[in-house]
mmCIF file of C-alpha atoms and ligand atoms in Angstrom:
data_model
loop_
_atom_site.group_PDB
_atom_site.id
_atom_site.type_symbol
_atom_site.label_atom_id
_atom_site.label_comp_id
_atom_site.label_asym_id
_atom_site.label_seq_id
_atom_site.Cartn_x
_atom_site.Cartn_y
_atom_site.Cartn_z
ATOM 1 C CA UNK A 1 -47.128 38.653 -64.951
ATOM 2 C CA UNK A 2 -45.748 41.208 -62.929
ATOM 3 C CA UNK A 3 -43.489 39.601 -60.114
ATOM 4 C CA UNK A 4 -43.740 41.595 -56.193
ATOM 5 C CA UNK A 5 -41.608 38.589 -54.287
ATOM 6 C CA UNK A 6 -39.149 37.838 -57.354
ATOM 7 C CA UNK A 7 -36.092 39.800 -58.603
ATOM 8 C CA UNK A 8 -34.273 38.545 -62.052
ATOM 9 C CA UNK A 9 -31.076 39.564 -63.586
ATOM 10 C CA UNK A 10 -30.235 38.369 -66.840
ATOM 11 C CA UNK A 11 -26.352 38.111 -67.802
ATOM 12 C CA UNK A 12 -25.531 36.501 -71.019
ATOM 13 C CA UNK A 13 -27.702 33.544 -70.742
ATOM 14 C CA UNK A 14 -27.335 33.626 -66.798
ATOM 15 C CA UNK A 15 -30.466 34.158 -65.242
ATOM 16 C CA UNK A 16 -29.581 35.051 -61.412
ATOM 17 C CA UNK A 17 -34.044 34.260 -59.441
ATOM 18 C CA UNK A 18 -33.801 35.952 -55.783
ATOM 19 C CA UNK A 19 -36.974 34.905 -53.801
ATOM 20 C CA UNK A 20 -37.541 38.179 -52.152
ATOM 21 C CA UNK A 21 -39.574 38.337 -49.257
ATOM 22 C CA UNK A 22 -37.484 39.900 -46.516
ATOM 23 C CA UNK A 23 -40.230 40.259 -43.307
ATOM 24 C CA UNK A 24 -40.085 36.575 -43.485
ATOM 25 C CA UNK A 25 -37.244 35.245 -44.249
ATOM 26 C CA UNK A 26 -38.213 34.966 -48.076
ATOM 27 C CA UNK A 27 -40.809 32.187 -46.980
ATOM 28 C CA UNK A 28 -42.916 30.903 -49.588
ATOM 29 C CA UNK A 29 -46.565 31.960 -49.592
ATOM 30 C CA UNK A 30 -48.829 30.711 -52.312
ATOM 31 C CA UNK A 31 -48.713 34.551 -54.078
ATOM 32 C CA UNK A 32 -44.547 33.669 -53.560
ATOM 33 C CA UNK A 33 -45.203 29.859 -55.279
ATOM 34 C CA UNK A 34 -47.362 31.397 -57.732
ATOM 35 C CA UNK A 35 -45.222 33.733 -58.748
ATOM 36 C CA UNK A 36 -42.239 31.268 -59.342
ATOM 37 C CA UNK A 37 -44.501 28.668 -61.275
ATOM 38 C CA UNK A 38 -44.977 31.617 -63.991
ATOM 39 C CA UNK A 39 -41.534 32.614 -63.990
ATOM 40 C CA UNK A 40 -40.328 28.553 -64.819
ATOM 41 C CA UNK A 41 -43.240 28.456 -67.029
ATOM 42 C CA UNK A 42 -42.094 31.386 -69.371
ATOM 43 C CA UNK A 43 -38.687 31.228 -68.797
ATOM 44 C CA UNK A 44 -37.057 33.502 -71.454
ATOM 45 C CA UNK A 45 -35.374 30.819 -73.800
ATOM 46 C CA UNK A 46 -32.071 32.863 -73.887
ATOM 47 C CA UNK A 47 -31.700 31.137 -70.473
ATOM 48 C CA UNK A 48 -28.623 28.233 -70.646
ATOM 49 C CA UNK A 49 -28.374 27.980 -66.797
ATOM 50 C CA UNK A 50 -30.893 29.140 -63.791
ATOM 51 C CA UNK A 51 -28.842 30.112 -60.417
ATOM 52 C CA UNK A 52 -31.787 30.221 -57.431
ATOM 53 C CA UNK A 53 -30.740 32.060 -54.246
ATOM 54 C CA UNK A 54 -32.342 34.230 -51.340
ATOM 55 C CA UNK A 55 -32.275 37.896 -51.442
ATOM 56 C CA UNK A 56 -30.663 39.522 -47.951
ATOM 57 C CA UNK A 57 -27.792 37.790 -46.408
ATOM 58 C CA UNK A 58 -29.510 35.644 -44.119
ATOM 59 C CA UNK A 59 -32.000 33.167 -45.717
ATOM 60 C CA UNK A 60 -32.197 31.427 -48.884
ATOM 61 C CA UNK A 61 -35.702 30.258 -48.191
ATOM 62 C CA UNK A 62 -37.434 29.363 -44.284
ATOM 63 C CA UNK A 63 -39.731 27.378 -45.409
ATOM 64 C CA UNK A 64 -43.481 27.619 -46.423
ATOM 65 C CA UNK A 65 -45.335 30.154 -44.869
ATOM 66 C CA UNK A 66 -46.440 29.171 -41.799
ATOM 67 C CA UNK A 67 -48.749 32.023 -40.865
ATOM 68 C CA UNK A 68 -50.964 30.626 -43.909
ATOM 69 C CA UNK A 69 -50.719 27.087 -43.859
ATOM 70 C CA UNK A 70 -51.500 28.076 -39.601
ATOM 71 C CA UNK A 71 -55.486 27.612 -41.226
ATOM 72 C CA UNK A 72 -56.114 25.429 -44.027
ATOM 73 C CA UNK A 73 -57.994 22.342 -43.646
ATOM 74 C CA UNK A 74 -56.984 18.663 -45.393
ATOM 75 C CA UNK A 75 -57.812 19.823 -49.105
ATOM 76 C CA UNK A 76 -56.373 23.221 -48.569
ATOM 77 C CA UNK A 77 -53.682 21.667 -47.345
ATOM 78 C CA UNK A 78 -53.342 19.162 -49.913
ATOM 79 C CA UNK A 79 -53.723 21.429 -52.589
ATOM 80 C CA UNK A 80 -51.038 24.203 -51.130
ATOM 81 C CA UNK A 81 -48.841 20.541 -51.081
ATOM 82 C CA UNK A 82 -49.545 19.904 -54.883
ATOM 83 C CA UNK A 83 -49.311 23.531 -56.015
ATOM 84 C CA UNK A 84 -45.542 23.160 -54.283
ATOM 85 C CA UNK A 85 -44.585 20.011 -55.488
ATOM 86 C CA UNK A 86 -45.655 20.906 -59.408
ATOM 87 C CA UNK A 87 -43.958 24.192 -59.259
ATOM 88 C CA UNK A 88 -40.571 22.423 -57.848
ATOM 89 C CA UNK A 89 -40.964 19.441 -60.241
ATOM 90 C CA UNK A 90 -41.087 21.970 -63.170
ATOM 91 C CA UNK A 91 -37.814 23.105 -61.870
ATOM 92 C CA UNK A 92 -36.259 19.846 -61.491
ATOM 93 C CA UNK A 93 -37.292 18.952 -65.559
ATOM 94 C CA UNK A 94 -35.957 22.721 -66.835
ATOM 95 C CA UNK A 95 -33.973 21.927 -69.719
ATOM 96 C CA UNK A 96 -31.426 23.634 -68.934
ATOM 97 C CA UNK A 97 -28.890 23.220 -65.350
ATOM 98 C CA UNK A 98 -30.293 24.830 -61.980
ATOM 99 C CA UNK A 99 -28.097 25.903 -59.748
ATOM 100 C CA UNK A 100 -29.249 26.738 -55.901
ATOM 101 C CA UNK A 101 -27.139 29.194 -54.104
ATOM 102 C CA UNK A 102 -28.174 28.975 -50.329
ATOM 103 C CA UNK A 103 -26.918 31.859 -49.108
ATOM 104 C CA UNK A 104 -28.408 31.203 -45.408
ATOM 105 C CA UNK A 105 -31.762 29.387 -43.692
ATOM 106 C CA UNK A 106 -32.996 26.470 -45.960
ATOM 107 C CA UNK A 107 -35.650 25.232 -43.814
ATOM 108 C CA UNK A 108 -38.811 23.042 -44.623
ATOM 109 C CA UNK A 109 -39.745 24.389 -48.246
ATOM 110 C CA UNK A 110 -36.263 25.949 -48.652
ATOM 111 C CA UNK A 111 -34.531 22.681 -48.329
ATOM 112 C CA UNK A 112 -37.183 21.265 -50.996
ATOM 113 C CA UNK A 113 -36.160 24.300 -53.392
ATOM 114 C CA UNK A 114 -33.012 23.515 -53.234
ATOM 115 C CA UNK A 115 -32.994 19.997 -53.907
ATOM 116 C CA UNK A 116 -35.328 19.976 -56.872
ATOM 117 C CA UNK A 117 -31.997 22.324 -58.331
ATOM 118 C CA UNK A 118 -29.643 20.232 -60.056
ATOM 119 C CA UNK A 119 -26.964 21.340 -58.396
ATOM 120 C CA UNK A 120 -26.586 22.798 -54.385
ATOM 121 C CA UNK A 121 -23.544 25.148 -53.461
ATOM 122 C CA UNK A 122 -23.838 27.183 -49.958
ATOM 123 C CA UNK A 123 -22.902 29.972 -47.813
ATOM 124 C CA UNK A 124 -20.701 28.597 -44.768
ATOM 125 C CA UNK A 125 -23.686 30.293 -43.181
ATOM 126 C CA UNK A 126 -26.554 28.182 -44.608
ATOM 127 C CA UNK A 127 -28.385 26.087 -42.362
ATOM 128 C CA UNK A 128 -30.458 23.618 -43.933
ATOM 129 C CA UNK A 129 -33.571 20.997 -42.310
ATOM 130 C CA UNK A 130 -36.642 19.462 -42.971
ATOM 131 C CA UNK A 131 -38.719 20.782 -39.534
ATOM 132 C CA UNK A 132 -41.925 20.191 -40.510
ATOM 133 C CA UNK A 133 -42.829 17.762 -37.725
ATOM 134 C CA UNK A 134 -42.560 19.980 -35.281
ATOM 135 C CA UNK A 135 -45.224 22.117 -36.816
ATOM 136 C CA UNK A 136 -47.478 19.004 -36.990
ATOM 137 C CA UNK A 137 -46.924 18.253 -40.833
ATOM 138 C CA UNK A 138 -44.581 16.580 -43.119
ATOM 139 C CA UNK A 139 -42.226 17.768 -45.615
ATOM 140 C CA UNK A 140 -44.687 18.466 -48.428
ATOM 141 C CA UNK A 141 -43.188 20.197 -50.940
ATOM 142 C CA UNK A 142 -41.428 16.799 -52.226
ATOM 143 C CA UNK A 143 -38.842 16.427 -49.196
ATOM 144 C CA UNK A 144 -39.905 13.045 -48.419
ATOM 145 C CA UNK A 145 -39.341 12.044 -52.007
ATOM 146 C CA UNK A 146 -36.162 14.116 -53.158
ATOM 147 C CA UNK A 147 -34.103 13.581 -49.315
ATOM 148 C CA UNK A 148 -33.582 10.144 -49.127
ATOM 149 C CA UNK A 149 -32.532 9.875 -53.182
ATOM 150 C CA UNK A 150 -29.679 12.319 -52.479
ATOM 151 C CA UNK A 151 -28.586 11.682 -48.967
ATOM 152 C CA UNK A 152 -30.059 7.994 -48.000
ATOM 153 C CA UNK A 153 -32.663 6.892 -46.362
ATOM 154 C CA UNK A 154 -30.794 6.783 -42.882
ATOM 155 C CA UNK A 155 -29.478 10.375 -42.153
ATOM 156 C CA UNK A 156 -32.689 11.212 -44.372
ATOM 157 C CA UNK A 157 -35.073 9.994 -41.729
ATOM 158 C CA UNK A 158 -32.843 11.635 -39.004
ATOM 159 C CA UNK A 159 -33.361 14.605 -39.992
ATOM 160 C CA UNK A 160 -37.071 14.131 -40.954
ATOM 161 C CA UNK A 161 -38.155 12.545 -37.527
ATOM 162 C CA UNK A 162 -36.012 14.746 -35.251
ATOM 163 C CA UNK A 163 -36.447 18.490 -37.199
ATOM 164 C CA UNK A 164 -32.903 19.221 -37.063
ATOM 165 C CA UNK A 165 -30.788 21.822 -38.473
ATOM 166 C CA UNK A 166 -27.597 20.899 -39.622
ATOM 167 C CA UNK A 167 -24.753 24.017 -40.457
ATOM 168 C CA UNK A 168 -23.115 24.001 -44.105
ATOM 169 C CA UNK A 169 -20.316 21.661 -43.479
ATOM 170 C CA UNK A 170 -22.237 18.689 -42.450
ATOM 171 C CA UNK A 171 -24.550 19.513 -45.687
ATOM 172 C CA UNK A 172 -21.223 18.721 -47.120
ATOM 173 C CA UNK A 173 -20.508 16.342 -45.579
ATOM 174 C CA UNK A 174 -23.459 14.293 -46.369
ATOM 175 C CA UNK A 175 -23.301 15.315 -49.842
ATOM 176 C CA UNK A 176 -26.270 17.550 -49.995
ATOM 177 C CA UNK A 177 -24.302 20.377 -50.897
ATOM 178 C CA UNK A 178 -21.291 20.034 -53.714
ATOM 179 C CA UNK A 179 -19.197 23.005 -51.853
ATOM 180 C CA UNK A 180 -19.244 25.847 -49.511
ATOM 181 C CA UNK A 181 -17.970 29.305 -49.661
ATOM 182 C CA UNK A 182 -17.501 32.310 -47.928
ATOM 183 C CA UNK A 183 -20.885 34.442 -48.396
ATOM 184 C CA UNK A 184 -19.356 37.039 -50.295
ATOM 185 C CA UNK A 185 -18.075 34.040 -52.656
ATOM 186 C CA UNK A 186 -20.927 32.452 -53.017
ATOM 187 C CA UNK A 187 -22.338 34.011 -55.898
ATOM 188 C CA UNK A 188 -19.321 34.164 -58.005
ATOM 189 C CA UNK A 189 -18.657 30.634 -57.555
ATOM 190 C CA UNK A 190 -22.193 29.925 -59.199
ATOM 191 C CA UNK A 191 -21.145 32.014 -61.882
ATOM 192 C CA UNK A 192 -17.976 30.472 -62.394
ATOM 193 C CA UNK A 193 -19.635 27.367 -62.416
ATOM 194 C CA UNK A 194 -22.356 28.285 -64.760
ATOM 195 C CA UNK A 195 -19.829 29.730 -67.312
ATOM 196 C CA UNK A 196 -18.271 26.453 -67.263
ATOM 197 C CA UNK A 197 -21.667 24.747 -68.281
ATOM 198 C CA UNK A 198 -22.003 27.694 -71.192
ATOM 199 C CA UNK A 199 -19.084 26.420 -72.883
ATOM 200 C CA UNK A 200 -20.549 23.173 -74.073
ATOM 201 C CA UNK A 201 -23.026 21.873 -75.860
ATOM 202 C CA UNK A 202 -26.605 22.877 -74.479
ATOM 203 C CA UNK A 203 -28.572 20.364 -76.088
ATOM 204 C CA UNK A 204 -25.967 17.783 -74.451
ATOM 205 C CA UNK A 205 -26.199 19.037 -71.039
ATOM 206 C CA UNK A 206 -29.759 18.893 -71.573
ATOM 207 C CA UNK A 207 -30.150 15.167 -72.515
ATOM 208 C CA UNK A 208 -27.311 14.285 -69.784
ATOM 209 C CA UNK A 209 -29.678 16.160 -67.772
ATOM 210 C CA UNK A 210 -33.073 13.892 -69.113
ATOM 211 C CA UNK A 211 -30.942 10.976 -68.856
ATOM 212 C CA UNK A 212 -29.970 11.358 -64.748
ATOM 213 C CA UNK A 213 -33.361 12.596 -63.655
ATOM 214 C CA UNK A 214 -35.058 9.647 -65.450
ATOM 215 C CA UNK A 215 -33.029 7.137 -64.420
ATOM 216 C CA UNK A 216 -33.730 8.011 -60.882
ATOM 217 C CA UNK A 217 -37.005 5.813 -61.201
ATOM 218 C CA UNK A 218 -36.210 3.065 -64.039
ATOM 219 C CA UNK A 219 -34.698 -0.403 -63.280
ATOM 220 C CA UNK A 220 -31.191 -0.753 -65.007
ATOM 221 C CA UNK A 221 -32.071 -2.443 -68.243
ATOM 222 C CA UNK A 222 -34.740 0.413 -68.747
ATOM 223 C CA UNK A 223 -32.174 2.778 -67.162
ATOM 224 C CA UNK A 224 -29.213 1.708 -69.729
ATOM 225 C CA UNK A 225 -31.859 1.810 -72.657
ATOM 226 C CA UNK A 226 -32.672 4.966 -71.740
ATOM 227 C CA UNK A 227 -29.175 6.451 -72.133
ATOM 228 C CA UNK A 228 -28.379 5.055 -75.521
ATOM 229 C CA UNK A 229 -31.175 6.168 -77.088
ATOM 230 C CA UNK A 230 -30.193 9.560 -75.556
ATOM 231 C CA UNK A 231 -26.847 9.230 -76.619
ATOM 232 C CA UNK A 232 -27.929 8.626 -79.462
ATOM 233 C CA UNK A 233 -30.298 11.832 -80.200
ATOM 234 C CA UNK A 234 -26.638 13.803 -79.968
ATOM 235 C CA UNK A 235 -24.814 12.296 -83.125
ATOM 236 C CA UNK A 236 -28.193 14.307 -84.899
ATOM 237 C CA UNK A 237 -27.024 17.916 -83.668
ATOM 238 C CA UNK A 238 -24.635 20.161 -84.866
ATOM 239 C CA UNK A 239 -23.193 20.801 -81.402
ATOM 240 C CA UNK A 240 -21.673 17.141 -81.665
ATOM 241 C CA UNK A 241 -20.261 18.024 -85.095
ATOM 242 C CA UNK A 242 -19.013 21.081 -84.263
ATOM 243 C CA UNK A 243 -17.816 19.212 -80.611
ATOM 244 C CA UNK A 244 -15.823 16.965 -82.302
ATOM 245 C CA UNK A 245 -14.669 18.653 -85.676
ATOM 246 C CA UNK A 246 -13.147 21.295 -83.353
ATOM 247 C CA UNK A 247 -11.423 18.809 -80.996
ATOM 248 C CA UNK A 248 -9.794 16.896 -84.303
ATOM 249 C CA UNK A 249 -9.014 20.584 -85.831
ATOM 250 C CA UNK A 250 -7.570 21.082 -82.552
ATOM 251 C CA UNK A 251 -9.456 24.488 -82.246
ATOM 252 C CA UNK A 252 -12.182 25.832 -79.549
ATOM 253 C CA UNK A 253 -15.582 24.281 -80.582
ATOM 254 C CA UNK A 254 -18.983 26.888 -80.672
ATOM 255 C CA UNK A 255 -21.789 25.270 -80.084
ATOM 256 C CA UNK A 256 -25.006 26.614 -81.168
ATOM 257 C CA UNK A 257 -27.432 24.514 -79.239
ATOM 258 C CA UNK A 258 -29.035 23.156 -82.297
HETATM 259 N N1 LIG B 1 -43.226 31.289 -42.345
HETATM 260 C C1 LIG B 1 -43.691 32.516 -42.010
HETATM 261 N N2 LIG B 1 -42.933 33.470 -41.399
HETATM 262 C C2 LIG B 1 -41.648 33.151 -41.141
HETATM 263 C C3 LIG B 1 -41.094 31.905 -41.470
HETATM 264 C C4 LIG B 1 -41.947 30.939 -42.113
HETATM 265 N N3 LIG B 1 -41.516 29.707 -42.524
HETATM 266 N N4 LIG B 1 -39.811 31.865 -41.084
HETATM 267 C C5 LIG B 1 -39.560 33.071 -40.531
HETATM 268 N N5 LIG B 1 -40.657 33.853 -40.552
HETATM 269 C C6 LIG B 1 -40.819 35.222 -40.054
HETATM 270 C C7 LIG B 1 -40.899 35.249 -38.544
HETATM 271 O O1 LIG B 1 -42.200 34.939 -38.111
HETATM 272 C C8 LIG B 1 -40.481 36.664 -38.242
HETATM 273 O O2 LIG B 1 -41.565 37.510 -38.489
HETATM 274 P P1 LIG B 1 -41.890 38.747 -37.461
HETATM 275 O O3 LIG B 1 -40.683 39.642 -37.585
HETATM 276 O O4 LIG B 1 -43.133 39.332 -38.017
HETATM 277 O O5 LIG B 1 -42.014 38.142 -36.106
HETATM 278 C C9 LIG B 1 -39.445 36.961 -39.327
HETATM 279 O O6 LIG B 1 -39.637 35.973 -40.354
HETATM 280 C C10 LIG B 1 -38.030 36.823 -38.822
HETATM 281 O O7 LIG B 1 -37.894 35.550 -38.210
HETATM 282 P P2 LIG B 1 -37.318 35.343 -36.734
HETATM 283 O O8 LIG B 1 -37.552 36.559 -35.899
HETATM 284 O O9 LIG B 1 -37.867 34.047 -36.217
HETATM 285 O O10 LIG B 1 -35.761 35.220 -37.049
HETATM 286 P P3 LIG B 1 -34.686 34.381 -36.233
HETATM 287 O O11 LIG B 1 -33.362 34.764 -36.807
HETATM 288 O O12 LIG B 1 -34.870 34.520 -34.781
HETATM 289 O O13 LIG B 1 -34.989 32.841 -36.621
HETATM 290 C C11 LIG B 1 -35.504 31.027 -38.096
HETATM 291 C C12 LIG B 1 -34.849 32.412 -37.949
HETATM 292 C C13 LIG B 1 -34.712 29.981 -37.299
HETATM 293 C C14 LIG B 1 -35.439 30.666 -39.588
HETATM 294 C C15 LIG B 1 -36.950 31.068 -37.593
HETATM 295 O O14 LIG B 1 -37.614 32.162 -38.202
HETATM 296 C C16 LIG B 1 -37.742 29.852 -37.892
HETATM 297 O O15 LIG B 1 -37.605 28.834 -37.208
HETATM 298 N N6 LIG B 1 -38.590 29.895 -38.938
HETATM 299 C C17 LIG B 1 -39.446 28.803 -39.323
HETATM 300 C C18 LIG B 1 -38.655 27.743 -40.032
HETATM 301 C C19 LIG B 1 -39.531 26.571 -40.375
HETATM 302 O O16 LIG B 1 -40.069 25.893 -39.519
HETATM 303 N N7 LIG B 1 -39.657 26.298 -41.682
HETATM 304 C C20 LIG B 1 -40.448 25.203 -42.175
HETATM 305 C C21 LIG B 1 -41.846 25.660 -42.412
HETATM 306 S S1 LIG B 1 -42.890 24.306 -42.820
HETATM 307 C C22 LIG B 1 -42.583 24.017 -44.437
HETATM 308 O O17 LIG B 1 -41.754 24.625 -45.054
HETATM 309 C C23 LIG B 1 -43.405 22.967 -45.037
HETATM 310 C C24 LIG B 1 -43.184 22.811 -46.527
HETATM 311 C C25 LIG B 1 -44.219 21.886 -47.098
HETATM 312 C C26 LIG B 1 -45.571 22.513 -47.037
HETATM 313 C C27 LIG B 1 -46.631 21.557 -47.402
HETATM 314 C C28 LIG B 1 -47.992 22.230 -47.293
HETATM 315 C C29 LIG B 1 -49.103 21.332 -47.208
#
């Protein structure tokens, strides 16, 4: 598929996605949504970490597109929801780390793309919120669901009920963002951090990855099951081998991702 609203840089097995929609603020249209499912779909497997950010300095992503949700009806509406929420959710179970790097406005949908990353970092210029309601409609690309898990329930429903739009350091703050850098930093600090996650073991990060995402919605005895049978799965790869022969041979380990 040929991609209008998406530009992709491959570096080594970093793949840098800029949603690129510049007369509006890189919102997401279905085309936009569409576009994105295909590219998670087929991701190239030489892929070993995913860094999401906006094109332009001054949005990451404002939201769904309001000019087209402006018309639908209750299944229109329903269905622009689902084809959102599978497109993020395929995102959030990518086998490999995704990193968002909100470079500026994460409103409504934006917020939601960032959160079903693994990992936020932002712009001391990013402005993040969940506005919806005061467009008439609820966060429904997966907001209601992802918010509350990573901030709580309280400040969560603040910001859902009330629509507002909180600056970079109180996404800190609340821990929905890990760190914040100046814009022009912003990009190499997702690097940095995504060279760190190329030097170990892929298939590791991956099940660490399995593990965390489905513990979100097991009880602890399922939860703790879960994890040793992961843990598990990594004493049959050579990465854990090689992990371990090289710290005992006291020499850098290089890990295949087998
Ligand atoms: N949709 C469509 N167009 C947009 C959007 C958007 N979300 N955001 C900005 N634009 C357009 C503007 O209309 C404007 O276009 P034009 O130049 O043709 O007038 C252009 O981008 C530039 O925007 P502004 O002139 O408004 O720029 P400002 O710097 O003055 O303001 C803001 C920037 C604060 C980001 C402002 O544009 C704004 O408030 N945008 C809307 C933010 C918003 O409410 N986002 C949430 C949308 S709802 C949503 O995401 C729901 C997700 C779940 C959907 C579930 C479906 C069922």
């Amino acid at each position: 598929m040929d991609y209008n609203f998406l530009k992709i840089e491959n570096n080594d097995g970093i793949t840098i996605l800029k949603i690129s929609a510049p007369k509006s603020l890189n919102a997401l249209n279905s085309t936009i949504l569409k576009e994105l499912g295909d590219f998670v779909d087929n991701i190239d497997p030489a892929t070993r970490v995913l860094i999401i950010t906006g094109d332009g300095e001054k949005s990451f992503v404002a939201g769904a597109d309001i000019s087209e949700m402006a018309h639908l009806n209750e299944q229109e509406g329903y269905e622009f929801g689902k084809l959102g929420a599978k497109v993020f959710r395929t995102i959030e179970t990518l086998p490999i780390p995704v990193i968002a790097a909100v470079n500026g406005f994460a409103l409504g949908g934006g917020c939601e793309l960032a959160m079903c990353c693994d990992i936020r970092i932002a712009s001391v210029k990013a402005k993040f919120g969940q506005p919806e309601v005061g467009l008439g409609i609820i966060p429904g690309f997966s907001g209601t669901y992802r918010l509350p898990k990573l901030i709580g329930q309280g400040y969560a429903k603040e910001m859902i009920y009330t629509g507002k739009i909180i600056r970079a350091d109180e996404a800190l703050r609340i821990g929905l963002v890990n760190s914040i850098h100046e814009p022009e930093e912003l990009l190499p600090a997702a690097l940095e951090m995504a060279k760190k996650m190329l030097a170990c073991a892929p298939v590791a990060i991956s099940l660490a990855k399995q593990s965390i995402n489905e513990n979100y919605d097991l009880d602890a005895p399922a939860s703790l099951e879960l994890e040793s049978k992961l843990f598990g799965k990594c004493f049959a790869t050579a990465d854990q081998k090689e992990g371990m022969a090289a710290f005992l041979e006291k020499r850098p380990a290089k890990f295949e991702g087998k």
